[in-house]
mmCIF file of C-alpha atoms and ligand atoms in Angstrom:
data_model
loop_
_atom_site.group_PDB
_atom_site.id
_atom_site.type_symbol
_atom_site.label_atom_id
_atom_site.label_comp_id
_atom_site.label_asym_id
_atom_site.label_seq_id
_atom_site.Cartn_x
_atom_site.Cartn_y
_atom_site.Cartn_z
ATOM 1 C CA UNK A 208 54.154 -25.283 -42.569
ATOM 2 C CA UNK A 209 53.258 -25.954 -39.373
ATOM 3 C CA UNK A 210 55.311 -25.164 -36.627
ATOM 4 C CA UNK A 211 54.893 -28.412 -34.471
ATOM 5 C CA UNK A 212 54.902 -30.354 -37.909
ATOM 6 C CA UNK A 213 58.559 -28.760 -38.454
ATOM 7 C CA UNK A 214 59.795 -30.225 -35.126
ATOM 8 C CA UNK A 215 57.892 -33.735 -34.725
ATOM 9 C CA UNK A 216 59.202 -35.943 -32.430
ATOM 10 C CA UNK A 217 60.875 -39.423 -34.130
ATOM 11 C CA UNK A 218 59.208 -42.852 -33.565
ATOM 12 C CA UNK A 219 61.304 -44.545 -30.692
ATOM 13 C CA UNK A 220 62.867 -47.696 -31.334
ATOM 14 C CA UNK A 221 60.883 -51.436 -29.675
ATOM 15 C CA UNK A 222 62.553 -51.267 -26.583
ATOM 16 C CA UNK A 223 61.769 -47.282 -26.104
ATOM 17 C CA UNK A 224 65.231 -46.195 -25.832
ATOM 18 C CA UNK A 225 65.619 -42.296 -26.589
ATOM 19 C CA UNK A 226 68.538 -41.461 -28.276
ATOM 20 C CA UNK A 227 70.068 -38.620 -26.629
ATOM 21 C CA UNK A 228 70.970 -36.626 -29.398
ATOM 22 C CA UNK A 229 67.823 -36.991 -31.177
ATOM 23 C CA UNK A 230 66.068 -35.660 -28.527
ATOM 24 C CA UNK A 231 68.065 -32.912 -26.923
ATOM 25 C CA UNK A 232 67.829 -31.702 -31.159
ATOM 26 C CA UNK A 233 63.834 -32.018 -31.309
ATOM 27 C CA UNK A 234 63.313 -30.317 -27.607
ATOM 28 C CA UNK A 235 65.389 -27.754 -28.338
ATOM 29 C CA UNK A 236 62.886 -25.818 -30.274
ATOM 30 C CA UNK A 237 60.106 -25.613 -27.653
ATOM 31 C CA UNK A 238 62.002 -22.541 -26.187
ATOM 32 C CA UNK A 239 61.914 -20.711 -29.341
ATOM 33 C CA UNK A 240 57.665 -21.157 -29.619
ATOM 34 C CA UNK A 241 57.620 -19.101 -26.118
ATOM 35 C CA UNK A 242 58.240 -16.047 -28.302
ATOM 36 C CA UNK A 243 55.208 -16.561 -30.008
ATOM 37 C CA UNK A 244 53.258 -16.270 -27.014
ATOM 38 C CA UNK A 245 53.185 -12.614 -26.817
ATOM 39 C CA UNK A 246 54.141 -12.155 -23.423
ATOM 40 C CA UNK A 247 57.480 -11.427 -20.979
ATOM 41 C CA UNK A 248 55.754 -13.191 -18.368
ATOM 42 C CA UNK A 249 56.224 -16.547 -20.123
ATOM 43 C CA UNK A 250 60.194 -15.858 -20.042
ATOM 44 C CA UNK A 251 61.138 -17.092 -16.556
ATOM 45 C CA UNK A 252 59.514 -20.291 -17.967
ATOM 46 C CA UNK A 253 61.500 -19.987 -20.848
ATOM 47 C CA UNK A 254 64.674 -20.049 -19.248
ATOM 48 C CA UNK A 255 63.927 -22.688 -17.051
ATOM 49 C CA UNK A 256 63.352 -25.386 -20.002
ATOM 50 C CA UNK A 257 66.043 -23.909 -21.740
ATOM 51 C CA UNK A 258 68.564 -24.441 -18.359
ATOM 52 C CA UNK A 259 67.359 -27.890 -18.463
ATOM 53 C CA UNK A 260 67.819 -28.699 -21.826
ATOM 54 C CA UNK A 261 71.468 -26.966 -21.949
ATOM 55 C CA UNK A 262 72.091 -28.657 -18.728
ATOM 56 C CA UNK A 263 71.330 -32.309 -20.429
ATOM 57 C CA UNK A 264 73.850 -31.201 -23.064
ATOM 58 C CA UNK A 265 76.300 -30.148 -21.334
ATOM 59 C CA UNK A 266 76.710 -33.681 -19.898
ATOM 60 C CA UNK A 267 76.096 -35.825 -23.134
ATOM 61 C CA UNK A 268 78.857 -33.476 -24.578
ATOM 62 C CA UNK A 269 81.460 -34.886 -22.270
ATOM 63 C CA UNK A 270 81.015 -38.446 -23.706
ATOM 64 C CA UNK A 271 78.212 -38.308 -26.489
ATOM 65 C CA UNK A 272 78.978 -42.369 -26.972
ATOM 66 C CA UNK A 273 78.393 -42.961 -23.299
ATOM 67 C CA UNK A 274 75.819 -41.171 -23.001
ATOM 68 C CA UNK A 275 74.315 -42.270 -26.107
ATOM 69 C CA UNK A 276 70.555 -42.724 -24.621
ATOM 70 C CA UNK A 277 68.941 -40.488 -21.517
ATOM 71 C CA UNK A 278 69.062 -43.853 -19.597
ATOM 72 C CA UNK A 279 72.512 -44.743 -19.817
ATOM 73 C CA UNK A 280 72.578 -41.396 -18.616
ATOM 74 C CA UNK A 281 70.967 -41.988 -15.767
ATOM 75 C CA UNK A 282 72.865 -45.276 -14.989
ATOM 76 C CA UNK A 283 75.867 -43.372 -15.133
ATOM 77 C CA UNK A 284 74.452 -40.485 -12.294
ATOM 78 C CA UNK A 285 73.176 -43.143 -10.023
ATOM 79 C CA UNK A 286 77.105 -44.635 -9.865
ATOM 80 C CA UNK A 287 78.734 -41.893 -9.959
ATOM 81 C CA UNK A 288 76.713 -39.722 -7.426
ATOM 82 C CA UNK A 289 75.705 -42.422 -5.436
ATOM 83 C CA UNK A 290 74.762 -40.327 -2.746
ATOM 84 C CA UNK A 291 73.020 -37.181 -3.823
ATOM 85 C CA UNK A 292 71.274 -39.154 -6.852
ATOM 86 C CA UNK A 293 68.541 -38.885 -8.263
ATOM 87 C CA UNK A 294 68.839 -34.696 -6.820
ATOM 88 C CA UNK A 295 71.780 -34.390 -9.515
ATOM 89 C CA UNK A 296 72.896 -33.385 -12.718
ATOM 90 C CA UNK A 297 70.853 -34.437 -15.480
ATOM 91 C CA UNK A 298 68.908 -36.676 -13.699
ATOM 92 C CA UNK A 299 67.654 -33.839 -12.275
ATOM 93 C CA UNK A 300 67.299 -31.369 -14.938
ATOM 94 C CA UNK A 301 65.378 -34.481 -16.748
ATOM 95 C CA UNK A 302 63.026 -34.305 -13.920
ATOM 96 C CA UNK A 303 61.672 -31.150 -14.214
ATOM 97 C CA UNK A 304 62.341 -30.800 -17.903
ATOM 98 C CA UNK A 305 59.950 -33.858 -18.288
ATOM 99 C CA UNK A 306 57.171 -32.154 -16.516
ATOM 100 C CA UNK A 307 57.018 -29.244 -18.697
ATOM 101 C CA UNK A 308 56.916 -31.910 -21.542
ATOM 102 C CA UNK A 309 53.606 -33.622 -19.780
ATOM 103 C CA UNK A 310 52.254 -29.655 -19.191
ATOM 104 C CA UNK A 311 52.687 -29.329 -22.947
ATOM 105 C CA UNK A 312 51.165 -32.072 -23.625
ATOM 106 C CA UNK A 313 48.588 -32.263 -21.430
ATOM 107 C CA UNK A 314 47.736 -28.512 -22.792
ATOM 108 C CA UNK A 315 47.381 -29.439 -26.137
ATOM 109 C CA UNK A 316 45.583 -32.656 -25.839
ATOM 110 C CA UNK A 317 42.913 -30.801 -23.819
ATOM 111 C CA UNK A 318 42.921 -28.410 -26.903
ATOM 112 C CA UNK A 319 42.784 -30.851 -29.042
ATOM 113 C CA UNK A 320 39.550 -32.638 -27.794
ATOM 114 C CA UNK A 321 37.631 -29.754 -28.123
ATOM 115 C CA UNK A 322 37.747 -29.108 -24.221
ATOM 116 C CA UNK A 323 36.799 -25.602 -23.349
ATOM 117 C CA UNK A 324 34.570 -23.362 -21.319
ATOM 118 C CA UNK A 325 31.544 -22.827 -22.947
ATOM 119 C CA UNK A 326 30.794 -19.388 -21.448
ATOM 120 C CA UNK A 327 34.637 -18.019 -22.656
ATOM 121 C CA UNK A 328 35.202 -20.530 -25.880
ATOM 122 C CA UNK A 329 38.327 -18.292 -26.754
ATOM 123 C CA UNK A 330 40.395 -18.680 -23.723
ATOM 124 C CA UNK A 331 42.153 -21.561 -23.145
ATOM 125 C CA UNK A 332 42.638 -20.898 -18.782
ATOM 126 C CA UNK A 333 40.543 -24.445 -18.869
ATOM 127 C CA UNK A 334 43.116 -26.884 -20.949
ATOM 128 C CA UNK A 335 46.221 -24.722 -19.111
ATOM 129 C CA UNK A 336 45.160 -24.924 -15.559
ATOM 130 C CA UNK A 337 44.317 -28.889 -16.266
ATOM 131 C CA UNK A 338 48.223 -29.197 -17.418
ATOM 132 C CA UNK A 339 48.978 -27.324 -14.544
ATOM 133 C CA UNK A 340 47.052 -29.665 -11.855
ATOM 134 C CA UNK A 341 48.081 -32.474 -13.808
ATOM 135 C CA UNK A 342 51.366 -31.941 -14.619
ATOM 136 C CA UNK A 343 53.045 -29.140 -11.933
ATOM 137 C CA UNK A 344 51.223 -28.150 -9.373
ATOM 138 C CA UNK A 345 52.014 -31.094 -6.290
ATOM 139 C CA UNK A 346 55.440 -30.132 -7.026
ATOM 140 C CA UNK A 347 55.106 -26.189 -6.420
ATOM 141 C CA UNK A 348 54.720 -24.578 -3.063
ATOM 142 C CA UNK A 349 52.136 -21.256 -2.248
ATOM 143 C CA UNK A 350 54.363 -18.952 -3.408
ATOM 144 C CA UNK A 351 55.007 -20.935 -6.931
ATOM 145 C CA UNK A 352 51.314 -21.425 -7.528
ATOM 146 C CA UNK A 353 50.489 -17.689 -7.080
ATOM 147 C CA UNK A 354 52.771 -17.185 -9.588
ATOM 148 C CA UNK A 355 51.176 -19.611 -12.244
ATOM 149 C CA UNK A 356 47.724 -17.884 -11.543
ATOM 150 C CA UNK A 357 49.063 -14.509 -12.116
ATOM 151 C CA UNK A 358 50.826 -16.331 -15.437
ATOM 152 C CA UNK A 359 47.022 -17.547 -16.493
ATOM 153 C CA UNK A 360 46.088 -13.931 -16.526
ATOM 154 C CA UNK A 361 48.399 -13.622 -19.701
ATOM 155 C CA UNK A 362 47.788 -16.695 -21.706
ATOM 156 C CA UNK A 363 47.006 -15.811 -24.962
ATOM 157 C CA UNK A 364 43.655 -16.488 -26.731
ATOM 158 C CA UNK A 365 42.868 -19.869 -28.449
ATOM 159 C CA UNK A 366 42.803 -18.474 -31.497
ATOM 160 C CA UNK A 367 46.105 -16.229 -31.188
ATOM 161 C CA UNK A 368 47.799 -19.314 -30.151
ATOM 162 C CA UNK A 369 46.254 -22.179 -32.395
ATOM 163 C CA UNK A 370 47.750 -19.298 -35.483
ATOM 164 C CA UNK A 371 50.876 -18.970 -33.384
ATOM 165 C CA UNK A 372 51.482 -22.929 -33.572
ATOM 166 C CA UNK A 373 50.941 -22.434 -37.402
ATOM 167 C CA UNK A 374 53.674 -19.478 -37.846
ATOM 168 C CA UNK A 375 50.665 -16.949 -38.124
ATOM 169 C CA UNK A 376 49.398 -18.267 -41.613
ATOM 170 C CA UNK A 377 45.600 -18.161 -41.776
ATOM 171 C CA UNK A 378 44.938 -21.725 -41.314
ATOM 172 C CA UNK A 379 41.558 -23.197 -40.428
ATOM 173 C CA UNK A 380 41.448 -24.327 -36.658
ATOM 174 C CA UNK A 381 40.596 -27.919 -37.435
ATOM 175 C CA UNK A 382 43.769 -27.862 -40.000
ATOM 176 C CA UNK A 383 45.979 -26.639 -36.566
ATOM 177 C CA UNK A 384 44.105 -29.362 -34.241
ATOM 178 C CA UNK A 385 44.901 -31.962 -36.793
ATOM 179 C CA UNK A 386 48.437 -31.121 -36.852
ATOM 180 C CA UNK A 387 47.922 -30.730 -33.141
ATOM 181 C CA UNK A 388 46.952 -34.141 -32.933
ATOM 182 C CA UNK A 389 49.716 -35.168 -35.518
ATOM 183 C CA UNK A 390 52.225 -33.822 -33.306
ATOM 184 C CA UNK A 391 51.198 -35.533 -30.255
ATOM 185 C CA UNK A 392 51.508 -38.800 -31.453
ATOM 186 C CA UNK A 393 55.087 -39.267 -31.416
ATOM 187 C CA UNK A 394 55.593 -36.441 -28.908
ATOM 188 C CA UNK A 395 53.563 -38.430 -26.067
ATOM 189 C CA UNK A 396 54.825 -41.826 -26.610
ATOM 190 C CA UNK A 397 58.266 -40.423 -25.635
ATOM 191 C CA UNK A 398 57.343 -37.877 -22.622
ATOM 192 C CA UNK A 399 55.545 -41.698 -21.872
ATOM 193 C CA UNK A 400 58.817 -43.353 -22.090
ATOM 194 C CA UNK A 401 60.566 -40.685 -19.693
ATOM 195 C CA UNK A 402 58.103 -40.903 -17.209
ATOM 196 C CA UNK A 403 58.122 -44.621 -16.999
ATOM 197 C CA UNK A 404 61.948 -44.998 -17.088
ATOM 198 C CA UNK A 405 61.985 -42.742 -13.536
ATOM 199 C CA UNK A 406 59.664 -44.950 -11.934
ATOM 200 C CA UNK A 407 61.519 -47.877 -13.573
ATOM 201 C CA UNK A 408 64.819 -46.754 -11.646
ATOM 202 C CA UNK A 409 63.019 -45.224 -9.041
ATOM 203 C CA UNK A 410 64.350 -41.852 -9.978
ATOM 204 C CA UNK A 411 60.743 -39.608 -8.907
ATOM 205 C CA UNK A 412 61.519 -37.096 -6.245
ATOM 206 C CA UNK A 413 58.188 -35.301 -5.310
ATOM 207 C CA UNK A 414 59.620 -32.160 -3.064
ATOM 208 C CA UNK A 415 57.982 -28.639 -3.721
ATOM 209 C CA UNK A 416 59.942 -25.686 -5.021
HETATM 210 C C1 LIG B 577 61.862 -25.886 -10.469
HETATM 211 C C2 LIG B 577 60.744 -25.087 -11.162
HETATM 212 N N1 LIG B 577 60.537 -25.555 -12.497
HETATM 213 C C3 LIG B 577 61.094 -23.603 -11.225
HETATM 214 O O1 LIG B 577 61.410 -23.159 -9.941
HETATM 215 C C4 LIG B 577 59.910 -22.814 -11.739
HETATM 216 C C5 LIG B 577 59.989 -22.013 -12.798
HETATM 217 C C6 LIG B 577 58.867 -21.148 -13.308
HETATM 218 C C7 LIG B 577 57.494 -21.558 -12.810
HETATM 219 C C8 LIG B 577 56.416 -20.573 -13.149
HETATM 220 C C9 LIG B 577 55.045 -21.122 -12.767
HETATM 221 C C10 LIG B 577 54.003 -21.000 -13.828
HETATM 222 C C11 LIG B 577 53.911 -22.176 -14.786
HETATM 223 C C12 LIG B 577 52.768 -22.258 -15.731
HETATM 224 C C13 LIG B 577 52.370 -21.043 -16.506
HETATM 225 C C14 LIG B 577 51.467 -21.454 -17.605
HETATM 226 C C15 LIG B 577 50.876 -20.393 -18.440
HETATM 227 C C16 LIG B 577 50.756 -20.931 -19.830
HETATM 228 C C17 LIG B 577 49.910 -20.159 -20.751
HETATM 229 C C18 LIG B 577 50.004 -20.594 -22.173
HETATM 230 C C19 LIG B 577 63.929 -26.855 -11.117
HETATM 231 O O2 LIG B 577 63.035 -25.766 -11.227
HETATM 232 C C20 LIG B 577 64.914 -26.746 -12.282
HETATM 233 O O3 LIG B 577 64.223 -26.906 -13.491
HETATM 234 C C21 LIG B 577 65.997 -27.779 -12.119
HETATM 235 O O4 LIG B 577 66.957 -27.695 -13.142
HETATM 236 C C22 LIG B 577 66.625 -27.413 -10.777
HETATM 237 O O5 LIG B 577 67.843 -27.872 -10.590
HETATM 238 O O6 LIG B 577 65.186 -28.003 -7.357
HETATM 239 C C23 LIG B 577 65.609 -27.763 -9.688
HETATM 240 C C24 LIG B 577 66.173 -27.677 -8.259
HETATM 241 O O7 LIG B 577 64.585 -26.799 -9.856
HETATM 242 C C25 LIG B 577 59.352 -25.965 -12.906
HETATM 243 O O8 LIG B 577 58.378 -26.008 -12.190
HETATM 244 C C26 LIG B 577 59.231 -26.399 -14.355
HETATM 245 C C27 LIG B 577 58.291 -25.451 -15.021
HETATM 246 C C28 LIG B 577 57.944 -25.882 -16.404
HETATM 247 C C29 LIG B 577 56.753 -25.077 -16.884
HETATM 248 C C30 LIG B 577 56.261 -25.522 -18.225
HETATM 249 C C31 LIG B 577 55.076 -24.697 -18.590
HETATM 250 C C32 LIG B 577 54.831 -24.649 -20.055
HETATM 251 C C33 LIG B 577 53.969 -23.457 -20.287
HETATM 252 C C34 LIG B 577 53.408 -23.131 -21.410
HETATM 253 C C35 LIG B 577 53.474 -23.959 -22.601
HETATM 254 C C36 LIG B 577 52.743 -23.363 -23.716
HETATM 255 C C37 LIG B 577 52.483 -24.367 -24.762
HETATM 256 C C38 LIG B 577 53.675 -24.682 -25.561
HETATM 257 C C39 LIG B 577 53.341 -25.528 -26.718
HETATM 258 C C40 LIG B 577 54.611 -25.834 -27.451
HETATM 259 C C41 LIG B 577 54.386 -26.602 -28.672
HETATM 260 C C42 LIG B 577 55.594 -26.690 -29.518
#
């Protein structure tokens, strides 16, 4: 089976809610598909979606019926931290955790519609540097950008990682862009919902790291 199949996002409810459960569950096995990627370089990335994620938990934990979606999560930051919020707690780790989500799925939308550089069809810099722009970039300094360009040097190939999203069985590449596309469906409606619950409550910060 597929690996993205095995960890599909659910459908969210009419009024776009996210359970918080539900989703620190399904996000908690991106972390595990950086192993497939075949590189160390990849692990400081790693640890910072994993941080995020554990972070989120940690504060759900304390009151999992208070906290029961990531906005009354939010509601409850912006009271108690009045001062420091939306630079707190899971507010914060939310933040940044949601813009790997829109890398992600940037990546793998570009992937999916075929985009690639006709002179090099088997690397994939083209569909991770448009995440990248798209997705991280305004919010990283010099230093933080260098680092994603030496990063690009290791992404894998575009067939290496197309297998590596199907657990390394020999599936046809339109079987893994379908399931690609599969995937997304449910996957971008929520990193949607995220997004438009921080401008909602005006939670967006846009410093540089
Ligand atoms: C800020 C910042 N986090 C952190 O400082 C940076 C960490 C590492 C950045 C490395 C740059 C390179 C990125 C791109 C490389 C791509 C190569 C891909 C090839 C395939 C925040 O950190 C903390 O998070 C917050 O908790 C803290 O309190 O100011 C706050 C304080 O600082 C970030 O910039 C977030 C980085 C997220 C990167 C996501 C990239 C995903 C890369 C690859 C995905 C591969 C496809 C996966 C498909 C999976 C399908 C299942």
């Amino acid at each position: 089976m597929s690996l993205l199949l095995d960890n599909q996002f659910k459908e969210l409810p009419p009024d776009k809610s996210i359970d918080t459960k539900l989703f620190l569950e399904t996000v908690a096995h991106l972390p595990t598909f950086f192993d497939c990627l075949g590189s160390k370089v990849f692990s400081p990335i790693k640890s910072d979606i994993s941080g995020n994620i554990t972070k989120i938990r940690g504060i759900y934990l304390k009151d999992p019926t208070k906290y029961v979606t990531l906005q009354s999560i939010l509601e409850a930051e912006r009271e108690a931290h009045a001062a420091e919020w939306p630079k707190v707690g899971a507010t914060l780790a939310l933040m940044w955790l949601k813009r790997g989500l829109r890398f992600i799925q940037i990546m793998l939308q570009s992937l999916a519609d075929g985009e690639k550089d006709e002179n090099n069809p088997n690397l994939i810099k083209v569909n991770v540097t448009k995440a990248y722009e798209q997705a991280l970039k305004k919010y990283h300094g010099w230093m933080v950008q260098k680092l994603f360009s030496a990063a690009l040097n290791a992404a894998p190939y575009r067939s290496n990682f197309l297998k590596s999203l199907s657990k390394g069985e020999e599936v046809k590449e339109d079987v893994c862009l379908a399931n690609v596309r599969q995937f997304l469906v449910n996957y971008t409606i929520t990193v949607d919902a995220i997004y438009e619950m921080y401008t909602d409550m005006n939670a967006e910060l846009d410093y540089t790291v």
